[in-house]
Short mmCIF file of N, CA and C in Angstrom, two decimals:
data_model
loop_
_atom_site.label_atom_id
_atom_site.label_comp_id
_atom_site.label_asym_id
_atom_site.label_seq_id
_atom_site.Cartn_x
_atom_site.Cartn_y
_atom_site.Cartn_z
N MET A 8 9.84 -49.99 13.62
CA MET A 8 11.23 -50.30 13.92
C MET A 8 11.73 -49.48 15.10
N LEU A 9 11.34 -48.21 15.17
CA LEU A 9 11.78 -47.35 16.26
C LEU A 9 11.38 -47.95 17.61
N GLY A 10 10.14 -48.43 17.69
CA GLY A 10 9.67 -49.03 18.93
C GLY A 10 10.47 -50.26 19.33
N LYS A 11 10.81 -51.08 18.34
CA LYS A 11 11.62 -52.28 18.61
C LYS A 11 13.00 -51.90 19.12
N ARG A 12 13.56 -50.83 18.56
CA ARG A 12 14.89 -50.39 18.98
C ARG A 12 14.84 -49.85 20.42
N ILE A 13 13.80 -49.10 20.75
CA ILE A 13 13.66 -48.59 22.12
C ILE A 13 13.56 -49.77 23.09
N ARG A 14 12.72 -50.75 22.75
CA ARG A 14 12.57 -51.94 23.60
C ARG A 14 13.90 -52.69 23.73
N LEU A 15 14.62 -52.85 22.62
CA LEU A 15 15.92 -53.54 22.65
C LEU A 15 16.87 -52.86 23.63
N PHE A 16 17.03 -51.55 23.49
CA PHE A 16 17.99 -50.85 24.34
C PHE A 16 17.52 -50.75 25.79
N ARG A 17 16.21 -50.64 26.01
CA ARG A 17 15.69 -50.63 27.38
C ARG A 17 15.99 -51.98 28.04
N SER A 18 15.74 -53.06 27.31
CA SER A 18 15.99 -54.40 27.84
C SER A 18 17.48 -54.62 28.12
N ARG A 19 18.32 -54.12 27.21
CA ARG A 19 19.78 -54.26 27.41
C ARG A 19 20.23 -53.57 28.69
N LYS A 20 19.55 -52.49 29.05
CA LYS A 20 19.89 -51.76 30.28
C LYS A 20 19.21 -52.36 31.51
N GLY A 21 18.33 -53.35 31.29
CA GLY A 21 17.64 -53.97 32.41
C GLY A 21 16.60 -53.08 33.06
N LEU A 22 16.04 -52.16 32.28
CA LEU A 22 15.06 -51.22 32.81
C LEU A 22 13.63 -51.69 32.52
N LYS A 23 12.75 -51.47 33.46
CA LYS A 23 11.32 -51.68 33.23
C LYS A 23 10.78 -50.43 32.55
N GLN A 24 9.64 -50.57 31.88
CA GLN A 24 9.05 -49.42 31.19
C GLN A 24 8.81 -48.27 32.16
N LYS A 25 8.32 -48.58 33.34
CA LYS A 25 8.04 -47.54 34.34
C LYS A 25 9.32 -46.81 34.74
N GLU A 26 10.40 -47.55 34.96
CA GLU A 26 11.68 -46.94 35.34
C GLU A 26 12.18 -46.00 34.25
N LEU A 27 12.13 -46.46 33.01
CA LEU A 27 12.58 -45.62 31.91
C LEU A 27 11.69 -44.38 31.78
N GLY A 28 10.39 -44.58 31.91
CA GLY A 28 9.46 -43.45 31.83
C GLY A 28 9.77 -42.39 32.87
N GLU A 29 10.05 -42.82 34.08
CA GLU A 29 10.39 -41.87 35.15
C GLU A 29 11.73 -41.18 34.87
N MET A 30 12.67 -41.91 34.29
CA MET A 30 13.99 -41.33 33.99
C MET A 30 13.89 -40.20 32.96
N VAL A 31 12.90 -40.29 32.06
CA VAL A 31 12.75 -39.23 31.05
C VAL A 31 11.74 -38.18 31.47
N GLY A 32 11.19 -38.31 32.69
CA GLY A 32 10.34 -37.26 33.21
C GLY A 32 8.85 -37.52 33.18
N PHE A 33 8.41 -38.72 32.80
CA PHE A 33 6.99 -39.05 32.86
C PHE A 33 6.69 -39.47 34.30
N MET A 34 5.71 -38.86 34.90
CA MET A 34 5.45 -39.12 36.31
C MET A 34 4.16 -39.91 36.52
N GLY A 35 4.12 -40.57 37.67
CA GLY A 35 2.92 -41.26 38.08
C GLY A 35 2.59 -42.47 37.23
N LYS A 36 1.29 -42.67 37.08
CA LYS A 36 0.81 -43.87 36.40
C LYS A 36 1.05 -43.86 34.90
N THR A 37 1.39 -42.70 34.35
CA THR A 37 1.57 -42.63 32.89
C THR A 37 2.97 -43.04 32.44
N SER A 38 3.91 -43.17 33.37
CA SER A 38 5.30 -43.40 32.96
C SER A 38 5.47 -44.69 32.16
N ASP A 39 4.90 -45.79 32.62
CA ASP A 39 5.05 -47.04 31.87
C ASP A 39 4.16 -47.07 30.63
N VAL A 40 3.00 -46.43 30.71
CA VAL A 40 2.08 -46.39 29.56
C VAL A 40 2.72 -45.65 28.39
N ARG A 41 3.34 -44.52 28.67
CA ARG A 41 3.98 -43.74 27.59
C ARG A 41 5.09 -44.53 26.92
N ILE A 42 5.93 -45.19 27.70
CA ILE A 42 7.01 -45.98 27.10
C ILE A 42 6.41 -47.14 26.30
N ALA A 43 5.38 -47.78 26.82
CA ALA A 43 4.73 -48.87 26.08
C ALA A 43 4.17 -48.35 24.75
N GLN A 44 3.62 -47.14 24.76
CA GLN A 44 3.10 -46.56 23.52
C GLN A 44 4.21 -46.33 22.51
N TYR A 45 5.37 -45.90 22.96
CA TYR A 45 6.50 -45.71 22.05
C TYR A 45 7.00 -47.06 21.52
N GLU A 46 7.05 -48.05 22.39
CA GLU A 46 7.55 -49.36 21.98
C GLU A 46 6.60 -50.07 21.01
N THR A 47 5.31 -49.81 21.14
CA THR A 47 4.34 -50.42 20.21
C THR A 47 4.07 -49.52 19.01
N GLU A 48 4.72 -48.37 19.01
CA GLU A 48 4.60 -47.36 17.95
C GLU A 48 3.20 -46.78 17.82
N ALA A 49 2.46 -46.80 18.95
CA ALA A 49 1.19 -46.09 19.00
C ALA A 49 1.45 -44.59 19.05
N ARG A 50 2.61 -44.22 19.57
CA ARG A 50 3.08 -42.83 19.59
C ARG A 50 4.51 -42.81 19.08
N THR A 51 4.90 -41.66 18.53
CA THR A 51 6.27 -41.49 18.04
C THR A 51 6.97 -40.45 18.90
N PRO A 52 8.11 -40.80 19.49
CA PRO A 52 8.82 -39.82 20.32
C PRO A 52 9.41 -38.69 19.49
N LYS A 53 9.39 -37.49 20.05
CA LYS A 53 10.01 -36.33 19.40
C LYS A 53 11.53 -36.46 19.50
N ASP A 54 12.20 -35.66 18.68
CA ASP A 54 13.67 -35.73 18.62
C ASP A 54 14.34 -35.52 19.97
N ASP A 55 13.82 -34.59 20.78
CA ASP A 55 14.46 -34.34 22.08
C ASP A 55 14.33 -35.55 23.01
N LEU A 56 13.22 -36.27 22.91
CA LEU A 56 13.06 -37.48 23.72
C LEU A 56 13.98 -38.59 23.20
N ILE A 57 14.12 -38.70 21.89
CA ILE A 57 15.04 -39.69 21.33
C ILE A 57 16.46 -39.41 21.82
N LYS A 58 16.85 -38.16 21.87
CA LYS A 58 18.17 -37.77 22.38
C LYS A 58 18.31 -38.18 23.85
N GLN A 59 17.27 -37.92 24.62
CA GLN A 59 17.28 -38.29 26.04
C GLN A 59 17.41 -39.81 26.21
N LEU A 60 16.65 -40.56 25.42
CA LEU A 60 16.72 -42.02 25.48
C LEU A 60 18.11 -42.51 25.10
N ALA A 61 18.68 -41.93 24.04
CA ALA A 61 20.02 -42.33 23.60
C ALA A 61 21.04 -42.11 24.73
N ASP A 62 20.92 -40.98 25.41
CA ASP A 62 21.83 -40.70 26.53
C ASP A 62 21.68 -41.74 27.64
N ILE A 63 20.44 -42.08 27.96
CA ILE A 63 20.19 -43.08 29.01
C ILE A 63 20.74 -44.45 28.59
N PHE A 64 20.53 -44.81 27.33
CA PHE A 64 20.97 -46.12 26.83
C PHE A 64 22.46 -46.17 26.56
N GLY A 65 23.10 -44.99 26.47
CA GLY A 65 24.53 -44.95 26.16
C GLY A 65 24.83 -45.28 24.72
N VAL A 66 23.96 -44.82 23.80
CA VAL A 66 24.14 -45.05 22.36
C VAL A 66 23.91 -43.74 21.63
N THR A 67 24.19 -43.72 20.33
CA THR A 67 23.88 -42.53 19.54
C THR A 67 22.42 -42.57 19.13
N THR A 68 21.88 -41.42 18.78
CA THR A 68 20.49 -41.37 18.32
C THR A 68 20.32 -42.19 17.04
N ARG A 69 21.36 -42.26 16.22
CA ARG A 69 21.29 -43.05 14.98
C ARG A 69 21.08 -44.53 15.25
N ALA A 70 21.58 -45.01 16.38
CA ALA A 70 21.39 -46.43 16.73
C ALA A 70 19.92 -46.73 17.00
N ILE A 71 19.19 -45.73 17.46
CA ILE A 71 17.76 -45.90 17.75
C ILE A 71 16.92 -45.69 16.50
N THR A 72 17.30 -44.73 15.68
CA THR A 72 16.45 -44.32 14.55
C THR A 72 16.96 -44.84 13.21
N VAL A 73 17.26 -46.13 13.13
CA VAL A 73 17.71 -46.71 11.87
C VAL A 73 16.60 -46.60 10.82
N PRO A 74 16.94 -46.67 9.52
CA PRO A 74 15.91 -46.60 8.49
C PRO A 74 14.87 -47.71 8.64
N ASN A 75 13.73 -47.52 8.02
CA ASN A 75 12.64 -48.48 8.11
C ASN A 75 13.01 -49.77 7.36
N ILE A 76 13.37 -50.78 8.12
CA ILE A 76 13.69 -52.07 7.52
C ILE A 76 12.82 -53.16 8.15
N ASP A 77 11.60 -52.79 8.53
CA ASP A 77 10.69 -53.73 9.17
C ASP A 77 10.22 -54.83 8.24
N SER A 78 10.36 -54.63 6.96
CA SER A 78 9.94 -55.66 6.01
C SER A 78 11.10 -55.97 5.08
N TYR A 79 11.02 -57.12 4.45
CA TYR A 79 12.07 -57.47 3.49
C TYR A 79 12.06 -56.50 2.32
N LEU A 80 10.88 -56.03 1.94
CA LEU A 80 10.81 -55.04 0.85
C LEU A 80 11.47 -53.74 1.27
N GLY A 81 11.20 -53.30 2.50
CA GLY A 81 11.84 -52.08 3.00
C GLY A 81 13.35 -52.22 3.03
N LEU A 82 13.81 -53.39 3.44
CA LEU A 82 15.24 -53.66 3.46
C LEU A 82 15.82 -53.62 2.04
N MET A 83 15.14 -54.25 1.10
CA MET A 83 15.62 -54.25 -0.29
C MET A 83 15.71 -52.83 -0.84
N HIS A 84 14.70 -52.01 -0.55
CA HIS A 84 14.73 -50.64 -1.06
C HIS A 84 15.81 -49.81 -0.37
N THR A 85 16.14 -50.17 0.86
CA THR A 85 17.27 -49.53 1.52
C THR A 85 18.56 -49.88 0.77
N PHE A 86 18.71 -51.15 0.41
CA PHE A 86 19.88 -51.55 -0.39
C PHE A 86 19.91 -50.82 -1.73
N PHE A 87 18.75 -50.68 -2.38
CA PHE A 87 18.70 -49.99 -3.67
C PHE A 87 19.13 -48.53 -3.51
N ALA A 88 18.67 -47.90 -2.43
CA ALA A 88 19.05 -46.50 -2.18
C ALA A 88 20.56 -46.40 -1.94
N LEU A 89 21.11 -47.36 -1.22
CA LEU A 89 22.56 -47.38 -0.98
C LEU A 89 23.33 -47.60 -2.27
N GLU A 90 22.78 -48.41 -3.15
CA GLU A 90 23.40 -48.61 -4.47
C GLU A 90 23.40 -47.30 -5.25
N ASP A 91 22.26 -46.62 -5.26
CA ASP A 91 22.13 -45.37 -6.01
C ASP A 91 23.04 -44.27 -5.48
N GLU A 92 23.07 -44.13 -4.17
CA GLU A 92 23.76 -42.99 -3.57
C GLU A 92 25.22 -43.23 -3.24
N TYR A 93 25.58 -44.47 -2.91
CA TYR A 93 26.92 -44.73 -2.38
C TYR A 93 27.69 -45.84 -3.08
N GLY A 94 27.17 -46.32 -4.20
CA GLY A 94 27.91 -47.28 -4.99
C GLY A 94 27.96 -48.69 -4.42
N PHE A 95 27.02 -49.04 -3.56
CA PHE A 95 26.96 -50.43 -3.10
C PHE A 95 26.62 -51.30 -4.30
N GLN A 96 27.21 -52.49 -4.36
CA GLN A 96 26.96 -53.40 -5.47
C GLN A 96 26.62 -54.79 -4.96
N ILE A 97 25.75 -55.45 -5.68
CA ILE A 97 25.44 -56.84 -5.36
C ILE A 97 26.40 -57.72 -6.16
N SER A 98 26.96 -58.73 -5.52
CA SER A 98 27.85 -59.66 -6.21
C SER A 98 27.75 -61.00 -5.49
N THR A 99 28.68 -61.89 -5.76
CA THR A 99 28.70 -63.18 -5.07
C THR A 99 30.08 -63.40 -4.46
N ASP A 100 30.09 -64.16 -3.37
CA ASP A 100 31.37 -64.52 -2.77
C ASP A 100 31.93 -65.75 -3.47
N LYS A 101 33.03 -66.28 -2.97
CA LYS A 101 33.69 -67.41 -3.65
C LYS A 101 32.83 -68.67 -3.68
N ASP A 102 31.84 -68.74 -2.79
CA ASP A 102 30.94 -69.90 -2.75
C ASP A 102 29.63 -69.66 -3.50
N GLY A 103 29.54 -68.51 -4.17
CA GLY A 103 28.34 -68.21 -4.95
C GLY A 103 27.19 -67.60 -4.16
N ARG A 104 27.44 -67.24 -2.90
CA ARG A 104 26.39 -66.61 -2.09
C ARG A 104 26.36 -65.12 -2.38
N PRO A 105 25.16 -64.51 -2.37
CA PRO A 105 25.09 -63.07 -2.62
C PRO A 105 25.75 -62.28 -1.49
N CYS A 106 26.40 -61.19 -1.87
CA CYS A 106 27.01 -60.30 -0.87
C CYS A 106 27.00 -58.88 -1.43
N ILE A 107 27.17 -57.93 -0.54
CA ILE A 107 27.21 -56.51 -0.90
C ILE A 107 28.66 -56.06 -0.87
N THR A 108 29.08 -55.37 -1.91
CA THR A 108 30.44 -54.83 -1.98
C THR A 108 30.37 -53.34 -2.30
N LEU A 109 31.51 -52.69 -2.20
CA LEU A 109 31.60 -51.27 -2.53
C LEU A 109 32.27 -51.10 -3.88
N ASP A 110 31.74 -50.20 -4.68
CA ASP A 110 32.35 -49.87 -5.97
C ASP A 110 33.55 -48.97 -5.71
N GLU A 111 34.75 -49.46 -5.98
CA GLU A 111 35.97 -48.70 -5.73
C GLU A 111 36.04 -47.41 -6.54
N ASN A 112 35.30 -47.34 -7.63
CA ASN A 112 35.32 -46.15 -8.48
C ASN A 112 34.27 -45.12 -8.10
N HIS A 113 33.41 -45.44 -7.15
CA HIS A 113 32.37 -44.50 -6.74
C HIS A 113 32.99 -43.38 -5.90
N GLN A 114 32.44 -42.19 -6.04
CA GLN A 114 32.99 -41.02 -5.33
C GLN A 114 32.95 -41.17 -3.81
N ALA A 115 32.06 -41.99 -3.28
CA ALA A 115 31.94 -42.14 -1.83
C ALA A 115 32.86 -43.24 -1.27
N TYR A 116 33.53 -43.97 -2.14
CA TYR A 116 34.33 -45.11 -1.68
C TYR A 116 35.36 -44.72 -0.62
N ASP A 117 36.09 -43.65 -0.87
CA ASP A 117 37.15 -43.24 0.07
C ASP A 117 36.60 -42.85 1.44
N GLN A 118 35.34 -42.45 1.48
CA GLN A 118 34.71 -42.11 2.76
C GLN A 118 34.17 -43.36 3.46
N ILE A 119 33.60 -44.28 2.68
CA ILE A 119 32.89 -45.42 3.26
C ILE A 119 33.82 -46.59 3.56
N ALA A 120 34.78 -46.86 2.69
CA ALA A 120 35.65 -48.03 2.88
C ALA A 120 36.34 -48.06 4.24
N PRO A 121 36.89 -46.94 4.73
CA PRO A 121 37.51 -47.00 6.06
C PRO A 121 36.52 -47.40 7.17
N MET A 122 35.26 -46.97 7.01
CA MET A 122 34.25 -47.34 8.01
C MET A 122 33.97 -48.84 7.96
N PHE A 123 33.91 -49.39 6.73
CA PHE A 123 33.71 -50.83 6.59
C PHE A 123 34.89 -51.60 7.16
N PHE A 124 36.10 -51.11 6.94
CA PHE A 124 37.27 -51.80 7.49
C PHE A 124 37.28 -51.73 9.02
N ALA A 125 36.82 -50.62 9.58
CA ALA A 125 36.70 -50.52 11.04
C ALA A 125 35.69 -51.54 11.55
N TRP A 126 34.57 -51.66 10.85
CA TRP A 126 33.54 -52.63 11.22
C TRP A 126 34.10 -54.05 11.10
N LEU A 127 34.76 -54.35 9.99
CA LEU A 127 35.35 -55.66 9.78
C LEU A 127 36.36 -55.99 10.88
N SER A 128 37.14 -55.01 11.27
CA SER A 128 38.12 -55.20 12.33
C SER A 128 37.44 -55.60 13.64
N GLN A 129 36.38 -54.89 14.00
CA GLN A 129 35.67 -55.20 15.25
C GLN A 129 34.98 -56.55 15.17
N TYR A 130 34.38 -56.85 14.02
CA TYR A 130 33.71 -58.13 13.84
C TYR A 130 34.72 -59.28 13.93
N SER A 131 35.88 -59.10 13.33
CA SER A 131 36.94 -60.11 13.39
C SER A 131 37.40 -60.33 14.83
N LYS A 132 37.55 -59.23 15.58
CA LYS A 132 37.94 -59.35 16.99
C LYS A 132 36.90 -60.14 17.77
N LEU A 133 35.62 -59.89 17.48
CA LEU A 133 34.55 -60.63 18.15
C LEU A 133 34.65 -62.12 17.82
N LYS A 134 34.78 -62.45 16.55
CA LYS A 134 34.83 -63.85 16.13
C LYS A 134 36.06 -64.57 16.66
N GLN A 135 37.15 -63.85 16.87
CA GLN A 135 38.38 -64.45 17.39
C GLN A 135 38.44 -64.44 18.91
N GLY A 136 37.38 -63.93 19.56
CA GLY A 136 37.32 -63.92 21.01
C GLY A 136 38.14 -62.83 21.67
N GLU A 137 38.59 -61.84 20.89
CA GLU A 137 39.40 -60.76 21.46
C GLU A 137 38.54 -59.72 22.19
N ILE A 138 37.27 -59.61 21.79
CA ILE A 138 36.34 -58.72 22.48
C ILE A 138 35.04 -59.49 22.71
N SER A 139 34.28 -59.04 23.70
CA SER A 139 33.00 -59.69 24.01
C SER A 139 31.90 -59.16 23.10
N GLU A 140 30.79 -59.86 23.11
CA GLU A 140 29.64 -59.40 22.33
C GLU A 140 29.16 -58.03 22.84
N ASP A 141 29.23 -57.82 24.15
CA ASP A 141 28.85 -56.51 24.70
C ASP A 141 29.77 -55.41 24.20
N GLU A 142 31.08 -55.68 24.14
CA GLU A 142 32.02 -54.68 23.63
C GLU A 142 31.77 -54.40 22.15
N TYR A 143 31.47 -55.45 21.40
CA TYR A 143 31.16 -55.29 19.97
C TYR A 143 29.89 -54.45 19.80
N ASP A 144 28.84 -54.79 20.57
CA ASP A 144 27.59 -54.03 20.49
C ASP A 144 27.81 -52.58 20.89
N ASN A 145 28.61 -52.36 21.93
CA ASN A 145 28.91 -50.99 22.35
C ASN A 145 29.58 -50.22 21.23
N TRP A 146 30.51 -50.87 20.54
CA TRP A 146 31.17 -50.21 19.40
C TRP A 146 30.15 -49.88 18.32
N ARG A 147 29.31 -50.84 17.95
CA ARG A 147 28.32 -50.61 16.88
C ARG A 147 27.34 -49.51 17.25
N TYR A 148 26.81 -49.57 18.46
CA TYR A 148 25.75 -48.64 18.84
C TYR A 148 26.27 -47.24 19.15
N ASN A 149 27.56 -47.08 19.24
CA ASN A 149 28.15 -45.76 19.47
C ASN A 149 29.02 -45.29 18.32
N PHE A 150 29.01 -46.02 17.24
CA PHE A 150 29.81 -45.66 16.07
C PHE A 150 29.38 -44.29 15.56
N PRO A 151 30.28 -43.39 15.26
CA PRO A 151 31.74 -43.47 15.27
C PRO A 151 32.36 -42.84 16.51
N ASN A 152 31.68 -42.87 17.62
CA ASN A 152 32.11 -42.10 18.79
C ASN A 152 33.05 -42.83 19.74
N ILE A 153 33.42 -44.07 19.46
CA ILE A 153 34.34 -44.79 20.35
C ILE A 153 35.76 -44.27 20.11
N GLU A 154 36.44 -43.96 21.17
CA GLU A 154 37.79 -43.40 21.08
C GLU A 154 38.81 -44.48 20.72
N PRO A 155 39.83 -44.11 19.93
CA PRO A 155 40.88 -45.07 19.59
C PRO A 155 41.61 -45.61 20.82
N THR A 156 41.64 -44.83 21.90
CA THR A 156 42.34 -45.28 23.10
C THR A 156 41.67 -46.49 23.72
N ALA A 157 40.41 -46.74 23.35
CA ALA A 157 39.71 -47.91 23.87
C ALA A 157 39.99 -49.14 23.01
N GLY A 158 40.86 -49.00 22.03
CA GLY A 158 41.20 -50.13 21.18
C GLY A 158 40.35 -50.24 19.94
N TYR A 159 39.55 -49.26 19.69
CA TYR A 159 38.69 -49.28 18.51
C TYR A 159 39.13 -48.21 17.53
N VAL A 160 38.72 -48.37 16.30
CA VAL A 160 39.03 -47.38 15.27
C VAL A 160 37.96 -46.30 15.31
N LYS A 161 38.38 -45.07 15.48
CA LYS A 161 37.44 -43.95 15.42
C LYS A 161 37.40 -43.49 13.98
N ASN A 162 36.21 -43.31 13.47
CA ASN A 162 36.07 -42.93 12.08
C ASN A 162 35.77 -41.47 11.93
N ALA A 163 36.22 -40.91 10.84
CA ALA A 163 36.06 -39.48 10.59
C ALA A 163 34.87 -39.22 9.68
N ILE A 164 33.75 -39.90 9.93
CA ILE A 164 32.57 -39.62 9.12
C ILE A 164 32.12 -38.20 9.42
N SER A 165 31.87 -37.47 8.39
CA SER A 165 31.46 -36.09 8.60
C SER A 165 29.97 -36.04 8.87
N ASP A 166 29.56 -35.02 9.63
CA ASP A 166 28.14 -34.83 9.88
C ASP A 166 27.39 -34.64 8.57
N LYS A 167 28.06 -33.98 7.62
CA LYS A 167 27.42 -33.74 6.32
C LYS A 167 27.15 -35.06 5.60
N LEU A 168 28.12 -35.94 5.55
CA LEU A 168 27.93 -37.23 4.88
C LEU A 168 26.86 -38.04 5.58
N ASP A 169 26.88 -38.03 6.91
CA ASP A 169 25.88 -38.75 7.67
C ASP A 169 24.48 -38.22 7.36
N ALA A 170 24.34 -36.91 7.38
CA ALA A 170 23.04 -36.30 7.08
C ALA A 170 22.60 -36.61 5.66
N GLU A 171 23.55 -36.57 4.73
CA GLU A 171 23.23 -36.88 3.33
C GLU A 171 22.74 -38.32 3.19
N LEU A 172 23.38 -39.26 3.88
CA LEU A 172 22.97 -40.65 3.82
C LEU A 172 21.56 -40.82 4.36
N GLN A 173 21.28 -40.23 5.51
CA GLN A 173 19.95 -40.35 6.09
C GLN A 173 18.91 -39.69 5.19
N ASP A 174 19.21 -38.52 4.64
CA ASP A 174 18.28 -37.84 3.73
C ASP A 174 18.05 -38.66 2.47
N ALA A 175 19.11 -39.20 1.90
CA ALA A 175 18.99 -39.98 0.66
C ALA A 175 18.15 -41.23 0.89
N LEU A 176 18.36 -41.91 2.00
CA LEU A 176 17.57 -43.10 2.29
C LEU A 176 16.10 -42.74 2.47
N SER A 177 15.83 -41.69 3.22
CA SER A 177 14.45 -41.26 3.43
C SER A 177 13.79 -40.86 2.12
N GLU A 178 14.49 -40.08 1.32
CA GLU A 178 13.95 -39.62 0.04
C GLU A 178 13.66 -40.79 -0.89
N GLU A 179 14.58 -41.72 -0.98
CA GLU A 179 14.40 -42.88 -1.86
C GLU A 179 13.22 -43.72 -1.39
N MET A 180 13.10 -43.90 -0.09
CA MET A 180 12.00 -44.70 0.43
C MET A 180 10.67 -43.99 0.23
N LYS A 181 10.65 -42.66 0.33
CA LYS A 181 9.43 -41.90 0.05
C LYS A 181 9.03 -42.05 -1.41
N LYS A 182 10.02 -41.96 -2.32
CA LYS A 182 9.75 -42.12 -3.75
C LYS A 182 9.12 -43.47 -4.04
N ARG A 183 9.56 -44.46 -3.31
CA ARG A 183 9.09 -45.83 -3.56
C ARG A 183 7.87 -46.18 -2.71
N GLY A 184 7.33 -45.18 -2.00
CA GLY A 184 6.12 -45.39 -1.21
C GLY A 184 6.30 -46.23 0.03
N LEU A 185 7.50 -46.26 0.56
CA LEU A 185 7.77 -47.07 1.74
C LEU A 185 7.75 -46.26 3.03
N LEU A 186 7.62 -44.95 2.92
CA LEU A 186 7.53 -44.10 4.12
C LEU A 186 6.26 -43.30 4.07
#
């Protein structure tokens, strides 16, 4: 998944592998090879390189390093971990389709609900034509760092909660043999 995300953001910036490789300091003939290795996941970039890539792409490191959801099983176990740790619930909408909701009684609800409402607000603006797909993507890939002055909701997610979420997802996926 990490490789796909690097390729996605490189393509969004209109960069060739060689150009990106040179921007992060790989010189000569190895610049495109190294980026290709990261994109095919033959190699895994270290945290400092991920930070460098995020800066070049204009996104947060979290946008690049999402949990392992390369398979439907991995995705399901991510949902299970979210259910365990943050009170996500499976239910149905008015038409009987499955959907994910938040348990209002869960201790994390007051932290997570405002973030969901911020997301819903941006998604609604996109669907109503008030913002472009690029503006929506910029908001998503830089969440929660977009300033309210830009017309977006800035969220007060704490570093601690963010770290706990990432740790909980990783731990749950390790327990289930997915990492």
